[in-house]
């Protein structure tokens, strides 16, 4: 299996706020599968039916599907589809799978929706700041270095022609880490849907997809973690149904240099890591890939712009902002129906 980023393994640089599943205490039959993928772990809980293969065969099918995603989109595998694109010279193209095309097309769409806050061509900047396959820099990048890296970014450098990706900007480097983990969750969910599973919870590194209920008929309960570097405290417990959930935060994947704190979340529009007060974003959507990308984009956008976009698109979004003392939570209108009645709406 592929390892991920420097602090938590090597592939998807993106690290979000962890979700964790509240304990199940029932005697009803329920299948559980777990494993390693993308430098993190996955966990699946599902209500079995007669259509499912044996657990070992089901897990093998899931592992093969996730391994295929690595072979398609990992920037750490030199022969992956994405790495072969990144190695192309100007105006050359490479044949890619429908899955890679789908994720790239979603990345382009999210770039447009978020006014450039999510940019899958951010790779040169990610590497420059030390959150990519290259080693961490020994000094803070200079303004000239940042400008040089930004010159090699730009969504207009990607051209899709049938089942091929063409490079139209020299030095362009595509990094799908902001949405590929969510795509992996969707991939597993589609396998379970194929077998007619009516109740499941799929989780990869904190990103989730939910369907139906647990084996005993009770809802899946999801605890959203409060953004904290040292402790794990529950911010909110929700019981969403038939939806995917993704969270992005800046409080665990970072480094400090000369007294300055540099987060892994970089604003493609400025070339610098974010510095605003927004600490985490949680997004609910039918697609975990979309939720994953929007959560990352909103961490770049900040609180006010994210709430405005959520209102425009009817998105279910929860934002946690750092204050001088503690945190303040904001909810979009669409998210408020998921909040327990005992919790005050902000």
mmCIF file of C-alpha atoms in Angstrom:
data_model
loop_
_atom_site.group_PDB
_atom_site.id
_atom_site.type_symbol
_atom_site.label_atom_id
_atom_site.label_comp_id
_atom_site.label_asym_id
_atom_site.label_seq_id
_atom_site.Cartn_x
_atom_site.Cartn_y
_atom_site.Cartn_z
ATOM 1 C CA UNK A 1 0.000 0.000 0.000
ATOM 2 C CA UNK A 2 1.095 3.543 -0.677
ATOM 3 C CA UNK A 3 2.175 5.749 2.174
ATOM 4 C CA UNK A 4 1.027 9.356 2.198
ATOM 5 C CA UNK A 5 2.233 12.770 3.327
ATOM 6 C CA UNK A 6 5.247 13.527 5.489
ATOM 7 C CA UNK A 7 3.306 13.695 8.725
ATOM 8 C CA UNK A 8 0.722 10.993 8.073
ATOM 9 C CA UNK A 9 2.095 9.034 5.131
ATOM 10 C CA UNK A 10 2.612 9.768 1.459
ATOM 11 C CA UNK A 11 0.029 10.382 -1.237
ATOM 12 C CA UNK A 12 -2.840 12.628 -0.383
ATOM 13 C CA UNK A 13 -1.274 15.704 1.144
ATOM 14 C CA UNK A 14 -4.635 16.849 2.303
ATOM 15 C CA UNK A 15 -5.469 16.063 5.931
ATOM 16 C CA UNK A 16 -8.894 16.928 7.283
ATOM 17 C CA UNK A 17 -10.585 17.076 10.640
ATOM 18 C CA UNK A 18 -11.075 13.521 11.852
ATOM 19 C CA UNK A 19 -14.514 12.053 12.175
ATOM 20 C CA UNK A 20 -14.966 9.118 14.409
ATOM 21 C CA UNK A 21 -17.849 6.681 14.638
ATOM 22 C CA UNK A 22 -19.695 6.414 17.918
ATOM 23 C CA UNK A 23 -19.597 2.957 19.386
ATOM 24 C CA UNK A 24 -22.133 0.370 18.328
ATOM 25 C CA UNK A 25 -23.676 -1.664 21.103
ATOM 26 C CA UNK A 26 -26.023 -4.154 19.508
ATOM 27 C CA UNK A 27 -26.176 -7.852 18.847
ATOM 28 C CA UNK A 28 -27.633 -7.564 15.342
ATOM 29 C CA UNK A 29 -25.516 -8.991 12.519
ATOM 30 C CA UNK A 30 -23.270 -6.353 11.051
ATOM 31 C CA UNK A 31 -20.171 -6.810 8.918
ATOM 32 C CA UNK A 32 -17.049 -4.767 9.598
ATOM 33 C CA UNK A 33 -14.048 -4.426 7.291
ATOM 34 C CA UNK A 34 -10.890 -2.411 7.835
ATOM 35 C CA UNK A 35 -7.568 -1.924 6.134
ATOM 36 C CA UNK A 36 -4.888 0.461 4.946
ATOM 37 C CA UNK A 37 -4.993 2.653 1.880
ATOM 38 C CA UNK A 38 -3.571 5.942 0.620
ATOM 39 C CA UNK A 39 -1.259 6.149 3.628
ATOM 40 C CA UNK A 40 -4.181 6.121 6.046
ATOM 41 C CA UNK A 41 -6.840 3.609 7.066
ATOM 42 C CA UNK A 42 -10.304 2.708 5.895
ATOM 43 C CA UNK A 43 -13.209 1.382 7.903
ATOM 44 C CA UNK A 44 -16.451 -0.071 6.594
ATOM 45 C CA UNK A 45 -19.517 -1.119 8.522
ATOM 46 C CA UNK A 46 -22.412 -2.624 6.607
ATOM 47 C CA UNK A 47 -25.617 -4.576 6.929
ATOM 48 C CA UNK A 48 -25.006 -7.852 5.041
ATOM 49 C CA UNK A 49 -27.408 -9.449 2.578
ATOM 50 C CA UNK A 50 -27.576 -12.606 0.463
ATOM 51 C CA UNK A 51 -26.069 -10.857 -2.574
ATOM 52 C CA UNK A 52 -22.729 -10.167 -0.926
ATOM 53 C CA UNK A 53 -19.678 -12.387 -1.515
ATOM 54 C CA UNK A 54 -17.763 -13.780 1.444
ATOM 55 C CA UNK A 55 -16.166 -11.039 3.567
ATOM 56 C CA UNK A 56 -12.667 -11.986 2.362
ATOM 57 C CA UNK A 57 -13.714 -11.720 -1.284
ATOM 58 C CA UNK A 58 -15.546 -8.443 -0.687
ATOM 59 C CA UNK A 59 -12.506 -6.962 1.027
ATOM 60 C CA UNK A 60 -10.258 -8.173 -1.789
ATOM 61 C CA UNK A 61 -12.514 -6.436 -4.317
ATOM 62 C CA UNK A 62 -12.420 -3.215 -2.292
ATOM 63 C CA UNK A 63 -8.638 -3.368 -1.855
ATOM 64 C CA UNK A 64 -8.180 -3.894 -5.582
ATOM 65 C CA UNK A 65 -10.410 -0.908 -6.361
ATOM 66 C CA UNK A 66 -8.454 1.332 -3.986
ATOM 67 C CA UNK A 67 -5.142 0.077 -5.351
ATOM 68 C CA UNK A 68 -6.362 0.985 -8.819
ATOM 69 C CA UNK A 69 -7.065 4.548 -7.646
ATOM 70 C CA UNK A 70 -3.447 4.728 -6.496
ATOM 71 C CA UNK A 71 -2.250 3.468 -9.865
ATOM 72 C CA UNK A 72 -4.346 6.108 -11.570
ATOM 73 C CA UNK A 73 -3.879 9.219 -9.412
ATOM 74 C CA UNK A 74 -0.933 8.907 -7.023
ATOM 75 C CA UNK A 75 1.780 11.516 -7.497
ATOM 76 C CA UNK A 76 4.113 9.197 -5.556
ATOM 77 C CA UNK A 77 3.965 6.444 -8.155
ATOM 78 C CA UNK A 78 6.107 7.397 -11.168
ATOM 79 C CA UNK A 79 4.078 5.215 -13.522
ATOM 80 C CA UNK A 80 0.616 6.286 -12.397
ATOM 81 C CA UNK A 81 -1.583 7.938 -15.002
ATOM 82 C CA UNK A 82 -1.285 11.263 -13.236
ATOM 83 C CA UNK A 83 2.505 11.023 -12.875
ATOM 84 C CA UNK A 84 2.838 10.219 -16.563
ATOM 85 C CA UNK A 85 0.817 13.342 -17.350
ATOM 86 C CA UNK A 86 2.967 15.440 -15.030
ATOM 87 C CA UNK A 87 6.116 14.165 -16.789
ATOM 88 C CA UNK A 88 4.861 15.208 -20.247
ATOM 89 C CA UNK A 89 6.470 17.901 -22.315
ATOM 90 C CA UNK A 90 4.392 20.807 -23.566
ATOM 91 C CA UNK A 91 1.490 19.889 -25.927
ATOM 92 C CA UNK A 92 1.970 16.164 -25.349
ATOM 93 C CA UNK A 93 -0.927 14.016 -24.138
ATOM 94 C CA UNK A 94 -1.492 10.760 -22.288
ATOM 95 C CA UNK A 95 -4.290 8.198 -22.375
ATOM 96 C CA UNK A 96 -6.070 7.996 -19.001
ATOM 97 C CA UNK A 97 -8.891 5.965 -17.481
ATOM 98 C CA UNK A 98 -12.502 7.142 -17.161
ATOM 99 C CA UNK A 99 -11.948 7.450 -13.391
ATOM 100 C CA UNK A 100 -9.014 9.840 -13.792
ATOM 101 C CA UNK A 101 -10.957 11.859 -16.346
ATOM 102 C CA UNK A 102 -13.907 12.056 -13.958
ATOM 103 C CA UNK A 103 -11.787 13.372 -11.087
ATOM 104 C CA UNK A 104 -9.949 15.882 -13.289
ATOM 105 C CA UNK A 105 -13.257 17.127 -14.736
ATOM 106 C CA UNK A 106 -14.649 17.565 -11.218
ATOM 107 C CA UNK A 107 -11.510 19.468 -10.255
ATOM 108 C CA UNK A 108 -12.017 21.846 -13.178
ATOM 109 C CA UNK A 109 -15.674 22.319 -12.243
ATOM 110 C CA UNK A 110 -14.835 23.052 -8.597
ATOM 111 C CA UNK A 111 -12.183 25.555 -9.701
ATOM 112 C CA UNK A 112 -14.897 27.450 -11.539
ATOM 113 C CA UNK A 113 -17.472 27.170 -8.730
ATOM 114 C CA UNK A 114 -15.028 28.383 -6.058
ATOM 115 C CA UNK A 115 -13.490 31.181 -8.161
ATOM 116 C CA UNK A 116 -10.105 29.487 -8.145
ATOM 117 C CA UNK A 117 -9.933 28.587 -4.444
ATOM 118 C CA UNK A 118 -9.578 24.921 -5.402
ATOM 119 C CA UNK A 119 -6.931 24.381 -8.066
ATOM 120 C CA UNK A 120 -5.772 20.857 -8.969
ATOM 121 C CA UNK A 121 -2.722 22.395 -10.710
ATOM 122 C CA UNK A 122 -1.454 23.630 -7.348
ATOM 123 C CA UNK A 123 1.279 20.966 -7.355
ATOM 124 C CA UNK A 124 4.304 23.267 -7.914
ATOM 125 C CA UNK A 125 3.259 25.391 -4.924
ATOM 126 C CA UNK A 126 2.520 22.346 -2.737
ATOM 127 C CA UNK A 127 5.982 20.981 -3.507
ATOM 128 C CA UNK A 128 7.633 24.385 -3.017
ATOM 129 C CA UNK A 129 6.152 24.724 0.463
ATOM 130 C CA UNK A 130 7.217 21.182 1.413
ATOM 131 C CA UNK A 131 3.898 19.325 1.429
ATOM 132 C CA UNK A 132 4.424 17.243 -1.697
ATOM 133 C CA UNK A 133 6.722 14.393 -2.728
ATOM 134 C CA UNK A 134 9.762 16.690 -2.554
ATOM 135 C CA UNK A 135 11.610 17.323 0.697
ATOM 136 C CA UNK A 136 10.552 20.132 3.001
ATOM 137 C CA UNK A 137 12.411 23.375 2.224
ATOM 138 C CA UNK A 138 15.107 24.443 4.651
ATOM 139 C CA UNK A 139 14.012 28.076 4.317
ATOM 140 C CA UNK A 140 10.750 29.863 3.631
ATOM 141 C CA UNK A 141 10.318 30.224 -0.162
ATOM 142 C CA UNK A 142 11.177 33.629 -1.566
ATOM 143 C CA UNK A 143 8.663 35.800 -3.386
ATOM 144 C CA UNK A 144 10.506 35.074 -6.630
ATOM 145 C CA UNK A 145 10.271 31.321 -6.021
ATOM 146 C CA UNK A 146 6.556 31.628 -5.337
ATOM 147 C CA UNK A 147 5.984 33.656 -8.499
ATOM 148 C CA UNK A 148 7.953 31.094 -10.502
ATOM 149 C CA UNK A 149 5.849 28.242 -9.095
ATOM 150 C CA UNK A 150 2.604 30.107 -9.750
ATOM 151 C CA UNK A 151 3.653 30.584 -13.390
ATOM 152 C CA UNK A 152 3.536 26.793 -13.711
ATOM 153 C CA UNK A 153 -0.022 26.555 -12.371
ATOM 154 C CA UNK A 154 -3.340 27.270 -14.046
ATOM 155 C CA UNK A 155 -6.390 25.188 -14.872
ATOM 156 C CA UNK A 156 -6.192 26.402 -18.474
ATOM 157 C CA UNK A 157 -3.037 24.296 -18.816
ATOM 158 C CA UNK A 158 -5.140 21.123 -18.916
ATOM 159 C CA UNK A 159 -6.946 20.121 -22.068
ATOM 160 C CA UNK A 160 -9.259 17.102 -22.209
ATOM 161 C CA UNK A 161 -9.519 15.511 -25.638
ATOM 162 C CA UNK A 162 -11.654 12.386 -25.610
ATOM 163 C CA UNK A 163 -9.909 9.976 -23.238
ATOM 164 C CA UNK A 164 -6.622 11.863 -23.227
ATOM 165 C CA UNK A 165 -5.178 14.638 -21.066
ATOM 166 C CA UNK A 166 -3.000 17.174 -22.862
ATOM 167 C CA UNK A 167 -0.537 19.563 -21.216
ATOM 168 C CA UNK A 168 -0.768 23.129 -22.515
ATOM 169 C CA UNK A 169 1.483 24.904 -20.028
ATOM 170 C CA UNK A 170 5.174 24.162 -19.403
ATOM 171 C CA UNK A 171 5.919 22.670 -16.008
ATOM 172 C CA UNK A 172 2.237 22.044 -15.208
ATOM 173 C CA UNK A 173 1.847 19.557 -12.353
ATOM 174 C CA UNK A 174 -1.581 18.241 -11.428
ATOM 175 C CA UNK A 175 -2.247 17.101 -7.846
ATOM 176 C CA UNK A 176 -5.642 15.497 -7.173
ATOM 177 C CA UNK A 177 -5.113 15.045 -3.430
ATOM 178 C CA UNK A 178 -7.873 17.526 -2.580
ATOM 179 C CA UNK A 179 -10.577 15.293 -4.089
ATOM 180 C CA UNK A 180 -9.118 11.823 -4.725
ATOM 181 C CA UNK A 181 -9.633 10.527 -1.187
ATOM 182 C CA UNK A 182 -13.305 11.449 -1.403
ATOM 183 C CA UNK A 183 -13.401 9.687 -4.771
ATOM 184 C CA UNK A 184 -12.037 6.575 -3.054
ATOM 185 C CA UNK A 185 -14.920 6.689 -0.582
ATOM 186 C CA UNK A 186 -17.395 7.015 -3.457
ATOM 187 C CA UNK A 187 -15.721 4.068 -5.178
ATOM 188 C CA UNK A 188 -16.255 1.790 -2.196
ATOM 189 C CA UNK A 189 -19.832 2.999 -1.793
ATOM 190 C CA UNK A 190 -20.522 2.131 -5.434
ATOM 191 C CA UNK A 191 -19.284 -1.422 -4.855
ATOM 192 C CA UNK A 192 -21.647 -1.824 -1.912
ATOM 193 C CA UNK A 193 -24.504 -0.309 -3.926
ATOM 194 C CA UNK A 194 -23.790 -2.862 -6.664
ATOM 195 C CA UNK A 195 -24.536 -5.634 -4.176
ATOM 196 C CA UNK A 196 -27.710 -3.944 -2.961
ATOM 197 C CA UNK A 197 -26.431 -3.103 0.536
ATOM 198 C CA UNK A 198 -29.128 -1.019 2.245
ATOM 199 C CA UNK A 199 -27.099 0.193 5.211
ATOM 200 C CA UNK A 200 -23.420 1.113 5.354
ATOM 201 C CA UNK A 201 -20.810 3.522 6.625
ATOM 202 C CA UNK A 202 -17.627 3.917 4.568
ATOM 203 C CA UNK A 203 -14.706 5.934 5.911
ATOM 204 C CA UNK A 204 -11.231 6.684 4.553
ATOM 205 C CA UNK A 205 -9.040 8.893 6.708
ATOM 206 C CA UNK A 206 -12.023 10.807 8.093
ATOM 207 C CA UNK A 207 -14.065 11.176 4.883
ATOM 208 C CA UNK A 208 -17.395 9.359 4.969
ATOM 209 C CA UNK A 209 -20.309 8.045 2.988
ATOM 210 C CA UNK A 210 -23.464 6.880 4.748
ATOM 211 C CA UNK A 211 -26.503 4.960 3.634
ATOM 212 C CA UNK A 212 -29.563 3.692 5.489
ATOM 213 C CA UNK A 213 -29.200 2.583 9.100
ATOM 214 C CA UNK A 214 -27.192 0.171 11.201
ATOM 215 C CA UNK A 215 -28.216 -3.484 11.444
ATOM 216 C CA UNK A 216 -30.364 -2.775 14.496
ATOM 217 C CA UNK A 217 -32.267 0.004 12.721
ATOM 218 C CA UNK A 218 -30.568 2.809 14.615
ATOM 219 C CA UNK A 219 -29.042 5.695 12.642
ATOM 220 C CA UNK A 220 -25.338 6.088 12.065
ATOM 221 C CA UNK A 221 -24.091 8.700 14.529
ATOM 222 C CA UNK A 222 -21.128 10.816 13.445
ATOM 223 C CA UNK A 223 -19.076 12.898 15.857
ATOM 224 C CA UNK A 224 -17.336 15.922 14.335
ATOM 225 C CA UNK A 225 -14.094 16.675 16.114
ATOM 226 C CA UNK A 226 -13.255 20.111 17.502
ATOM 227 C CA UNK A 227 -10.134 21.530 15.826
ATOM 228 C CA UNK A 228 -7.333 21.078 18.326
ATOM 229 C CA UNK A 229 -3.689 20.114 17.930
ATOM 230 C CA UNK A 230 -3.404 18.319 21.265
ATOM 231 C CA UNK A 231 -6.754 16.888 22.320
ATOM 232 C CA UNK A 232 -9.642 15.083 20.640
ATOM 233 C CA UNK A 233 -12.911 16.691 21.688
ATOM 234 C CA UNK A 234 -16.333 16.228 20.119
ATOM 235 C CA UNK A 235 -17.739 19.440 18.666
ATOM 236 C CA UNK A 236 -21.056 18.070 17.421
ATOM 237 C CA UNK A 237 -22.788 14.703 16.943
ATOM 238 C CA UNK A 238 -25.062 14.420 13.922
ATOM 239 C CA UNK A 239 -27.244 11.663 12.452
ATOM 240 C CA UNK A 240 -27.261 12.302 8.692
ATOM 241 C CA UNK A 241 -28.700 9.739 6.275
ATOM 242 C CA UNK A 242 -27.761 8.801 2.707
ATOM 243 C CA UNK A 243 -25.073 11.429 2.323
ATOM 244 C CA UNK A 244 -21.306 11.899 2.231
ATOM 245 C CA UNK A 245 -19.307 14.018 4.664
ATOM 246 C CA UNK A 246 -15.866 15.605 4.324
ATOM 247 C CA UNK A 247 -13.906 17.947 6.555
ATOM 248 C CA UNK A 248 -10.779 20.002 5.992
ATOM 249 C CA UNK A 249 -8.699 21.640 8.710
ATOM 250 C CA UNK A 250 -5.337 23.339 9.124
ATOM 251 C CA UNK A 251 -4.392 22.298 12.627
ATOM 252 C CA UNK A 252 -2.519 19.001 12.212
ATOM 253 C CA UNK A 253 -0.539 19.106 8.969
ATOM 254 C CA UNK A 254 1.814 22.076 9.266
ATOM 255 C CA UNK A 255 5.351 23.027 10.204
ATOM 256 C CA UNK A 256 7.013 25.970 11.906
ATOM 257 C CA UNK A 257 10.011 27.872 10.604
ATOM 258 C CA UNK A 258 11.618 30.876 12.320
ATOM 259 C CA UNK A 259 8.596 31.297 14.586
ATOM 260 C CA UNK A 260 6.090 31.224 11.722
ATOM 261 C CA UNK A 261 3.440 28.550 11.286
ATOM 262 C CA UNK A 262 2.870 27.232 7.761
ATOM 263 C CA UNK A 263 -0.210 25.121 7.084
ATOM 264 C CA UNK A 264 -0.515 22.632 4.218
ATOM 265 C CA UNK A 265 -3.548 24.525 2.888
ATOM 266 C CA UNK A 266 -2.246 26.945 0.272
ATOM 267 C CA UNK A 267 -4.257 29.646 -1.464
ATOM 268 C CA UNK A 268 -3.719 29.111 -5.218
ATOM 269 C CA UNK A 269 -4.583 32.742 -5.840
ATOM 270 C CA UNK A 270 -1.747 34.123 -3.688
ATOM 271 C CA UNK A 271 0.739 31.255 -3.554
ATOM 272 C CA UNK A 272 0.921 31.434 0.262
ATOM 273 C CA UNK A 273 -0.480 29.225 3.039
ATOM 274 C CA UNK A 274 -3.725 30.529 4.497
ATOM 275 C CA UNK A 275 -3.573 32.786 7.560
ATOM 276 C CA UNK A 276 -7.212 33.521 8.414
ATOM 277 C CA UNK A 277 -9.133 32.330 11.479
ATOM 278 C CA UNK A 278 -11.114 29.515 9.882
ATOM 279 C CA UNK A 279 -9.928 26.289 11.531
ATOM 280 C CA UNK A 280 -12.128 23.641 9.922
ATOM 281 C CA UNK A 281 -14.875 23.152 7.364
ATOM 282 C CA UNK A 282 -17.369 20.289 7.208
ATOM 283 C CA UNK A 283 -19.400 19.747 4.036
ATOM 284 C CA UNK A 284 -22.266 17.336 3.382
ATOM 285 C CA UNK A 285 -23.010 16.308 -0.197
ATOM 286 C CA UNK A 286 -24.268 13.268 -2.094
ATOM 287 C CA UNK A 287 -20.727 12.836 -3.478
ATOM 288 C CA UNK A 288 -17.785 12.511 -1.091
ATOM 289 C CA UNK A 289 -15.467 13.678 -3.891
ATOM 290 C CA UNK A 290 -17.425 16.921 -4.202
ATOM 291 C CA UNK A 291 -17.653 17.368 -0.423
ATOM 292 C CA UNK A 292 -13.898 16.751 -0.177
ATOM 293 C CA UNK A 293 -13.074 19.415 -2.756
ATOM 294 C CA UNK A 294 -15.504 21.971 -1.374
ATOM 295 C CA UNK A 295 -14.175 21.536 2.166
ATOM 296 C CA UNK A 296 -10.630 22.223 0.961
ATOM 297 C CA UNK A 297 -11.743 25.206 -1.134
ATOM 298 C CA UNK A 298 -13.670 26.743 1.742
ATOM 299 C CA UNK A 299 -10.649 26.480 4.018
ATOM 300 C CA UNK A 300 -8.928 28.687 1.449
ATOM 301 C CA UNK A 301 -11.899 31.041 1.056
ATOM 302 C CA UNK A 302 -12.461 31.791 4.749
ATOM 303 C CA UNK A 303 -15.653 32.067 6.771
ATOM 304 C CA UNK A 304 -17.603 34.852 5.090
ATOM 305 C CA UNK A 305 -16.969 33.801 1.489
ATOM 306 C CA UNK A 306 -17.708 30.164 2.332
ATOM 307 C CA UNK A 307 -21.060 31.000 3.916
ATOM 308 C CA UNK A 308 -21.942 33.130 0.901
ATOM 309 C CA UNK A 309 -21.140 30.283 -1.505
ATOM 310 C CA UNK A 310 -23.057 27.808 0.661
ATOM 311 C CA UNK A 311 -26.090 30.078 0.570
ATOM 312 C CA UNK A 312 -25.865 30.475 -3.227
ATOM 313 C CA UNK A 313 -25.575 26.727 -3.874
ATOM 314 C CA UNK A 314 -27.720 25.445 -0.998
ATOM 315 C CA UNK A 315 -24.772 23.595 0.549
ATOM 316 C CA UNK A 316 -24.840 22.002 3.995
ATOM 317 C CA UNK A 317 -21.724 23.476 5.624
ATOM 318 C CA UNK A 318 -20.380 23.789 9.161
ATOM 319 C CA UNK A 319 -17.490 26.180 9.841
ATOM 320 C CA UNK A 320 -15.398 26.379 12.999
ATOM 321 C CA UNK A 321 -13.448 29.603 13.455
ATOM 322 C CA UNK A 322 -10.616 30.262 15.895
ATOM 323 C CA UNK A 323 -11.268 33.025 18.404
ATOM 324 C CA UNK A 324 -8.986 34.650 20.965
ATOM 325 C CA UNK A 325 -10.514 32.220 23.437
ATOM 326 C CA UNK A 326 -11.953 28.996 22.079
ATOM 327 C CA UNK A 327 -13.909 28.591 18.858
ATOM 328 C CA UNK A 328 -17.047 29.910 17.187
ATOM 329 C CA UNK A 329 -19.238 27.699 14.996
ATOM 330 C CA UNK A 330 -21.228 28.799 11.947
ATOM 331 C CA UNK A 331 -23.834 26.774 10.055
ATOM 332 C CA UNK A 332 -25.317 27.287 6.620
ATOM 333 C CA UNK A 333 -29.107 27.116 6.408
ATOM 334 C CA UNK A 334 -28.941 23.702 4.713
ATOM 335 C CA UNK A 335 -26.768 22.310 7.525
ATOM 336 C CA UNK A 336 -29.063 23.420 10.343
ATOM 337 C CA UNK A 337 -31.490 20.541 9.840
ATOM 338 C CA UNK A 338 -28.705 18.151 10.875
ATOM 339 C CA UNK A 339 -28.086 19.912 14.188
ATOM 340 C CA UNK A 340 -29.588 18.281 17.303
ATOM 341 C CA UNK A 341 -32.266 20.453 18.893
ATOM 342 C CA UNK A 342 -30.176 20.739 22.047
ATOM 343 C CA UNK A 343 -27.458 22.678 20.159
ATOM 344 C CA UNK A 344 -27.832 26.419 19.583
ATOM 345 C CA UNK A 345 -27.737 27.555 15.961
ATOM 346 C CA UNK A 346 -25.267 30.358 15.175
#
